[in-house]
Tab-separated table of C-alpha atoms in Angstrom:
chain	number	residue	atom	x	y	z
T	224	MET	CA	108.065	66.450	82.680
T	225	LYS	CA	109.079	68.104	85.872
T	226	LYS	CA	106.517	70.773	85.419
T	227	HIS	CA	103.915	68.074	84.904
T	228	ILE	CA	104.698	66.311	88.305
T	229	ARG	CA	104.629	69.397	90.086
T	230	VAL	CA	101.246	70.254	88.930
T	231	ILE	CA	100.083	66.805	89.878
T	232	LEU	CA	101.619	67.044	93.401
T	233	ILE	CA	99.960	70.645	93.773
T	234	CYS	CA	96.519	69.217	92.921
T	235	LEU	CA	96.848	66.258	95.102
T	236	SER	CA	97.864	68.623	97.927
T	237	LEU	CA	94.753	70.844	97.387
T	238	LEU	CA	92.493	67.764	97.167
T	239	PHE	CA	94.141	66.539	100.516
T	240	LEU	CA	93.494	70.155	102.130
T	241	TRP	CA	89.919	70.176	100.904
T	242	THR	CA	89.330	66.825	102.472
T	243	ALA	CA	90.759	67.752	105.626
T	244	CYS	CA	88.367	70.915	105.636
T	245	LYS	CA	85.303	68.672	105.529
T	246	GLU	CA	86.339	66.378	108.474
T	247	LYS	CA	85.903	67.016	112.377
T	248	LYS	CA	89.214	65.188	112.976
T	249	ILE	CA	92.199	66.448	110.769
T	250	LYS	CA	95.162	64.456	109.914
T	251	LEU	CA	97.871	66.580	108.297
T	252	GLY	CA	100.522	63.839	108.356
T	253	LYS	CA	101.689	60.678	110.152
T	254	ASP	CA	101.451	62.050	113.633
T	255	ILE	CA	99.856	65.464	112.905
T	256	HIS	CA	96.174	65.466	114.469
T	257	PHE	CA	93.773	68.088	115.076
T	258	ASP	CA	90.040	68.163	116.266
T	259	LYS	CA	87.960	70.783	114.614
T	260	GLU	CA	84.956	72.897	115.609
T	261	GLU	CA	83.549	75.034	112.947
T	262	ASN	CA	81.452	78.051	113.163
T	263	ILE	CA	81.518	78.495	117.036
T	264	HIS	CA	79.576	81.700	118.282
T	265	TYR	CA	82.053	83.744	120.429
T	266	GLY	CA	79.352	86.444	120.586
T	267	ASN	CA	75.778	87.269	120.064
T	268	ASN	CA	76.209	88.882	116.412
T	269	PRO	CA	75.930	86.305	113.645
T	270	GLU	CA	79.354	87.539	112.506
T	271	GLN	CA	81.037	86.565	115.479
T	272	VAL	CA	82.123	83.004	114.683
T	273	MET	CA	85.157	81.255	114.522
T	274	ASP	CA	86.737	77.889	113.510
T	275	LEU	CA	88.981	76.108	116.280
T	276	TYR	CA	91.529	73.684	115.754
T	277	ILE	CA	93.103	71.668	118.817
T	278	PRO	CA	95.929	68.994	118.711
T	279	SER	CA	94.378	65.835	119.159
T	280	THR	CA	97.167	64.807	121.476
T	281	ARG	CA	96.260	66.420	124.665
T	282	THR	CA	99.291	67.115	127.045
T	283	ASN	CA	99.448	68.980	130.240
T	284	LYS	CA	101.412	71.654	128.348
T	285	GLU	CA	99.574	75.130	127.862
T	286	LYS	CA	99.934	75.638	124.367
T	287	ASP	CA	100.052	78.936	122.479
T	288	VAL	CA	97.097	80.074	120.183
T	289	PHE	CA	97.602	81.444	116.423
T	290	ILE	CA	94.601	83.710	115.903
T	291	ILE	CA	94.140	84.167	112.221
T	292	ILE	CA	92.365	87.428	111.079
T	293	HIS	CA	91.049	87.827	107.422
T	294	GLY	CA	91.526	90.987	105.393
T	295	GLY	CA	88.791	92.588	103.003
T	296	GLY	CA	89.120	96.580	103.640
T	297	TRP	CA	87.364	96.082	107.051
T	298	ARG	CA	83.989	95.971	105.134
T	299	THR	CA	84.099	92.590	103.438
T	300	GLY	CA	85.970	89.043	103.626
T	301	ASP	CA	85.284	85.892	105.463
T	302	LYS	CA	87.673	83.438	107.383
T	303	SER	CA	87.305	81.084	104.767
T	304	GLN	CA	89.773	82.911	102.485
T	305	LEU	CA	92.443	81.843	104.941
T	306	THR	CA	91.201	78.133	105.597
T	307	PHE	CA	94.039	76.520	103.310
T	308	PHE	CA	96.753	78.749	104.573
T	309	THR	CA	95.684	77.830	108.252
T	310	LEU	CA	95.871	74.359	107.468
T	311	SER	CA	99.553	74.620	105.912
T	312	MET	CA	100.486	76.546	109.100
T	313	MET	CA	99.062	73.740	111.376
T	314	GLN	CA	101.272	71.396	109.606
T	315	LYS	CA	104.399	73.664	110.451
T	316	PHE	CA	103.225	74.177	114.129
T	317	PRO	CA	101.371	71.026	115.185
T	318	ASP	CA	101.824	71.868	118.748
T	319	HIS	CA	99.712	74.981	118.649
T	320	ILE	CA	96.010	75.879	118.816
T	321	PHE	CA	94.772	77.726	115.704
T	322	VAL	CA	91.542	80.042	115.535
T	323	ASN	CA	90.275	81.266	112.261
T	324	MET	CA	87.960	84.099	113.077
T	325	ASN	CA	85.399	86.130	111.546
T	326	TYR	CA	84.568	89.754	113.201
T	327	ARG	CA	81.814	92.463	112.736
T	328	LEU	CA	82.412	93.958	109.373
T	329	THR	CA	82.338	97.979	108.764
T	330	SER	CA	79.220	99.336	106.893
T	331	GLU	CA	77.453	102.587	106.209
T	332	THR	CA	75.288	101.811	109.321
T	333	HIS	CA	77.898	100.115	111.416
T	334	TYR	CA	81.482	101.253	112.520
T	335	GLY	CA	84.370	99.356	112.357
T	336	LEU	CA	86.243	100.292	115.422
T	337	PRO	CA	86.264	99.642	118.328
T	338	ASN	CA	84.053	96.702	117.491
T	339	GLN	CA	86.611	94.879	115.240
T	340	ILE	CA	89.362	94.861	117.937
T	341	ASN	CA	87.001	94.088	120.831
T	342	ASP	CA	86.154	90.973	118.756
T	343	ILE	CA	89.548	89.781	119.168
T	344	LYS	CA	89.316	90.358	122.970
T	345	TYR	CA	86.140	88.390	122.841
T	346	VAL	CA	87.746	85.434	121.241
T	347	SER	CA	90.566	85.604	123.795
T	348	ALA	CA	88.163	85.456	126.611
T	349	PHE	CA	86.093	82.610	125.102
T	350	LEU	CA	89.446	80.458	124.439
T	351	GLU	CA	90.362	81.258	128.098
T	352	LYS	CA	87.178	79.940	129.252
T	353	LYS	CA	87.266	76.825	126.961
T	354	LEU	CA	90.951	75.705	127.520
T	355	GLY	CA	90.900	76.496	131.194
T	356	TYR	CA	93.962	78.787	131.114
T	357	SER	CA	95.153	81.981	129.762
T	358	PRO	CA	97.001	81.331	126.381
T	359	LYS	CA	99.752	83.333	124.867
T	360	LEU	CA	98.393	84.513	121.750
T	361	ILE	CA	100.138	85.015	118.085
T	362	LEU	CA	98.121	87.411	116.235
T	363	PHE	CA	98.314	86.625	112.294
T	364	GLY	CA	96.415	88.958	109.844
T	365	ASN	CA	96.619	89.902	106.328
T	366	SER	CA	95.675	93.510	104.915
T	367	ALA	CA	92.692	94.856	107.221
T	368	GLY	CA	93.345	91.707	109.384
T	369	ALA	CA	96.827	92.671	109.721
T	370	HIS	CA	96.134	96.196	110.711
T	371	LEU	CA	93.594	94.845	113.286
T	372	SER	CA	96.112	92.538	114.839
T	373	MET	CA	98.738	95.391	115.259
T	374	LEU	CA	96.111	97.785	116.480
T	375	TYR	CA	95.024	95.007	119.069
T	376	ALA	CA	98.431	94.187	120.010
T	377	TYR	CA	99.634	97.782	120.377
T	378	LYS	CA	96.591	99.481	121.784
T	379	LEU	CA	94.279	97.100	123.673
T	380	ASP	CA	96.603	94.250	124.795
T	381	THR	CA	96.813	95.392	128.333
T	382	ASP	CA	97.137	92.017	129.948
T	383	LYS	CA	100.177	91.294	127.664
T	384	LYS	CA	98.740	88.098	126.214
T	385	VAL	CA	100.050	88.863	122.591
T	386	LYS	CA	103.288	87.019	122.303
T	387	ALA	CA	103.959	88.139	118.753
T	388	VAL	CA	102.211	89.855	115.818
T	389	ILE	CA	102.431	88.546	112.074
T	390	ASN	CA	101.636	91.484	109.886
T	391	ILE	CA	101.120	90.621	106.242
T	392	VAL	CA	100.427	93.507	103.930
T	393	GLY	CA	98.925	95.616	106.677
T	394	PRO	CA	98.454	99.484	106.995
T	395	ALA	CA	100.458	100.598	109.913
T	396	ASP	CA	99.768	104.459	109.686
T	397	LEU	CA	96.428	105.613	108.096
T	398	SER	CA	97.646	108.998	108.132
T	399	ASP	CA	100.546	108.279	105.693
T	400	ARG	CA	100.071	110.313	102.522
T	401	GLY	CA	100.750	107.348	100.401
T	402	PHE	CA	97.999	105.459	101.911
T	403	LYS	CA	95.549	108.303	101.194
T	404	ASN	CA	95.542	107.106	97.561
T	405	TYR	CA	93.710	103.884	98.536
T	406	GLN	CA	90.462	103.969	96.632
T	407	GLU	CA	88.595	103.265	99.806
T	408	TYR	CA	90.122	106.053	101.823
T	409	SER	CA	87.162	108.199	102.159
T	410	PHE	CA	85.087	105.340	103.434
T	411	VAL	CA	87.855	104.731	105.919
T	412	GLU	CA	87.710	108.481	107.125
T	413	ARG	CA	83.994	108.144	107.615
T	414	ARG	CA	83.267	104.856	108.745
T	415	LEU	CA	86.088	102.893	110.448
T	416	VAL	CA	86.105	104.552	113.779
T	417	ASP	CA	83.272	105.563	115.986
T	418	PRO	CA	83.855	109.263	116.744
T	419	ARG	CA	82.081	108.476	120.140
T	420	VAL	CA	85.244	106.821	121.409
T	421	VAL	CA	87.876	109.333	120.266
T	422	ASP	CA	88.885	111.969	122.691
T	423	SER	CA	89.323	115.824	121.396
T	424	GLU	CA	93.033	115.242	121.483
T	425	THR	CA	93.066	112.418	119.095
T	426	SER	CA	91.878	112.169	115.249
T	427	ARG	CA	90.116	109.204	114.136
T	428	ILE	CA	92.676	108.380	111.725
T	429	ASP	CA	95.465	108.491	114.469
T	430	PHE	CA	93.123	106.318	116.603
T	431	ALA	CA	93.056	103.717	114.111
T	432	SER	CA	96.687	103.890	113.192
T	433	PRO	CA	98.649	101.014	114.918
T	434	VAL	CA	102.139	103.009	114.877
T	435	LYS	CA	100.563	105.645	117.015
T	436	TRP	CA	100.097	103.024	119.971
T	437	ILE	CA	103.489	101.380	119.841
T	438	ASN	CA	105.552	101.502	123.010
T	439	GLU	CA	108.400	100.054	124.728
T	440	ASN	CA	106.416	97.013	125.819
T	441	SER	CA	104.846	96.126	122.539
T	442	PRO	CA	105.180	92.713	121.254
T	443	PRO	CA	107.622	91.456	118.594
T	444	THR	CA	106.409	92.071	114.965
T	445	LEU	CA	107.052	90.205	111.698
T	446	SER	CA	106.090	91.925	108.591
T	447	TYR	CA	105.704	90.900	105.129
T	448	TYR	CA	105.159	93.325	102.298
T	449	GLY	CA	104.740	92.968	98.224
T	450	ASN	CA	107.427	94.856	96.250
T	451	SER	CA	104.659	95.844	93.687
T	452	ASP	CA	101.736	96.313	95.842
T	453	ARG	CA	99.327	98.863	94.697
T	454	VAL	CA	97.087	99.024	97.631
T	455	ILE	CA	99.554	99.292	100.324
T	456	PRO	CA	102.472	101.693	99.669
T	457	SER	CA	106.172	100.872	100.614
T	458	SER	CA	105.964	103.667	102.821
T	459	GLN	CA	103.965	101.953	105.226
T	460	GLU	CA	106.727	99.322	105.626
T	461	LYS	CA	109.274	102.084	106.252
T	462	ILE	CA	107.074	103.987	108.659
T	463	LEU	CA	106.446	100.745	110.788
T	464	ASP	CA	110.091	99.593	110.895
T	465	SER	CA	110.994	103.233	111.967
T	466	VAL	CA	108.751	103.415	114.817
T	467	LEU	CA	109.471	99.774	116.095
T	468	ASN	CA	113.264	100.645	115.871
T	469	LYS	CA	112.829	103.937	117.906
T	470	LYS	CA	110.906	102.052	120.535
T	471	HIS	CA	113.473	99.036	120.678
T	472	ILE	CA	110.794	96.305	119.635
T	473	PHE	CA	112.218	92.930	118.233
T	474	HIS	CA	110.910	93.040	114.636
T	475	GLU	CA	111.782	91.551	111.281
T	476	SER	CA	110.357	92.773	107.827
T	477	TYR	CA	110.610	90.861	104.494
T	478	SER	CA	109.434	91.502	100.963
T	479	PHE	CA	107.951	89.078	98.410
T	480	ASN	CA	107.694	89.506	94.802
T	481	GLY	CA	104.060	90.251	93.811
T	482	GLY	CA	101.386	92.576	94.631
T	483	HIS	CA	98.740	92.761	97.417
T	484	LEU	CA	97.191	89.273	97.225
T	485	ASP	CA	100.251	87.422	96.090
T	486	TRP	CA	101.534	86.613	99.617
T	487	ASP	CA	99.993	83.153	99.988
T	488	LYS	CA	101.148	82.085	96.529
T	489	HIS	CA	103.917	79.616	95.846
T	490	PRO	CA	106.899	80.263	96.799
T	491	ASN	CA	105.745	83.176	98.969
T	492	ASP	CA	103.640	81.151	101.181
T	493	GLN	CA	106.500	78.718	101.991
T	494	PHE	CA	109.090	81.534	102.629
T	495	LEU	CA	106.743	83.168	104.965
T	496	ILE	CA	106.003	80.087	106.922
T	497	ASN	CA	109.733	79.189	107.451
T	498	LYS	CA	110.423	82.928	108.644
T	499	ILE	CA	107.510	82.659	111.185
T	500	GLU	CA	108.918	79.557	112.420
T	501	THR	CA	112.489	81.062	112.868
T	502	PHE	CA	110.950	84.283	114.154
T	503	LEU	CA	109.201	82.646	116.802
T	504	LYS	CA	112.012	80.650	117.954
T	505	LYS	CA	113.903	83.931	118.324
T	506	THR	CA	111.113	85.536	120.577
T	507	ASP	CA	111.029	82.423	122.760
T	508	LYS	CA	114.683	83.061	123.708
T	509	LYS	CA	114.238	86.785	124.396
């Protein structure tokens, strides 16, 4: 009987979230309301689009922004994959602005980097112009999106706008022997980084590895890895934690039961959201 009730509640929740996706004004609770704009172009490329969610209750307080970045091996994926999770995050963080973004995908004719981290920069610039202030950013990505979140935060965020990074099953060191078993590794070697942006002293793989760019001023990082992930080896989590420790960067790391795609399944998703809330409260005190 309890299992039957739970299934009904889950179905009603999904119906509620699906309905919220269709509306321009989203109600996620008695006092939680957002205005939504879909498929906003933040650049001239058709792939440079994003969804924007702004709390309907306007105040003079400058709100922080979650930027949600999807995965897909740098060459596939879409922001729609994270729509439901974004709505769940909005319920927990009703005073934040949310962006769910697409970025220019890698292909045999288009390199991924630096385009993909530049797209995060363009989103940031777009937000600053639209909101009328320079918001603090919380970068949240899964898999390739987590990699891009870390790489942007550690390498490109010269203005120190990134308040925190939420790294979900992200590759942090692309030179790791364990990661070289990734079935698309040859594509990563050939097409992820444009060789024209790499100097003679840096390999393309090192250029694309977030851990190579961590320094004492890097932002706090929360990581979440699966204990049976066959895509991202456990060595990635250990390498990242080791470098963050050496550079004295505040960070937390957690594991969940499951593989690469199980992080947003119950109960892993709720555990993660609760840990993000606690982590951000700690960063606010630092």
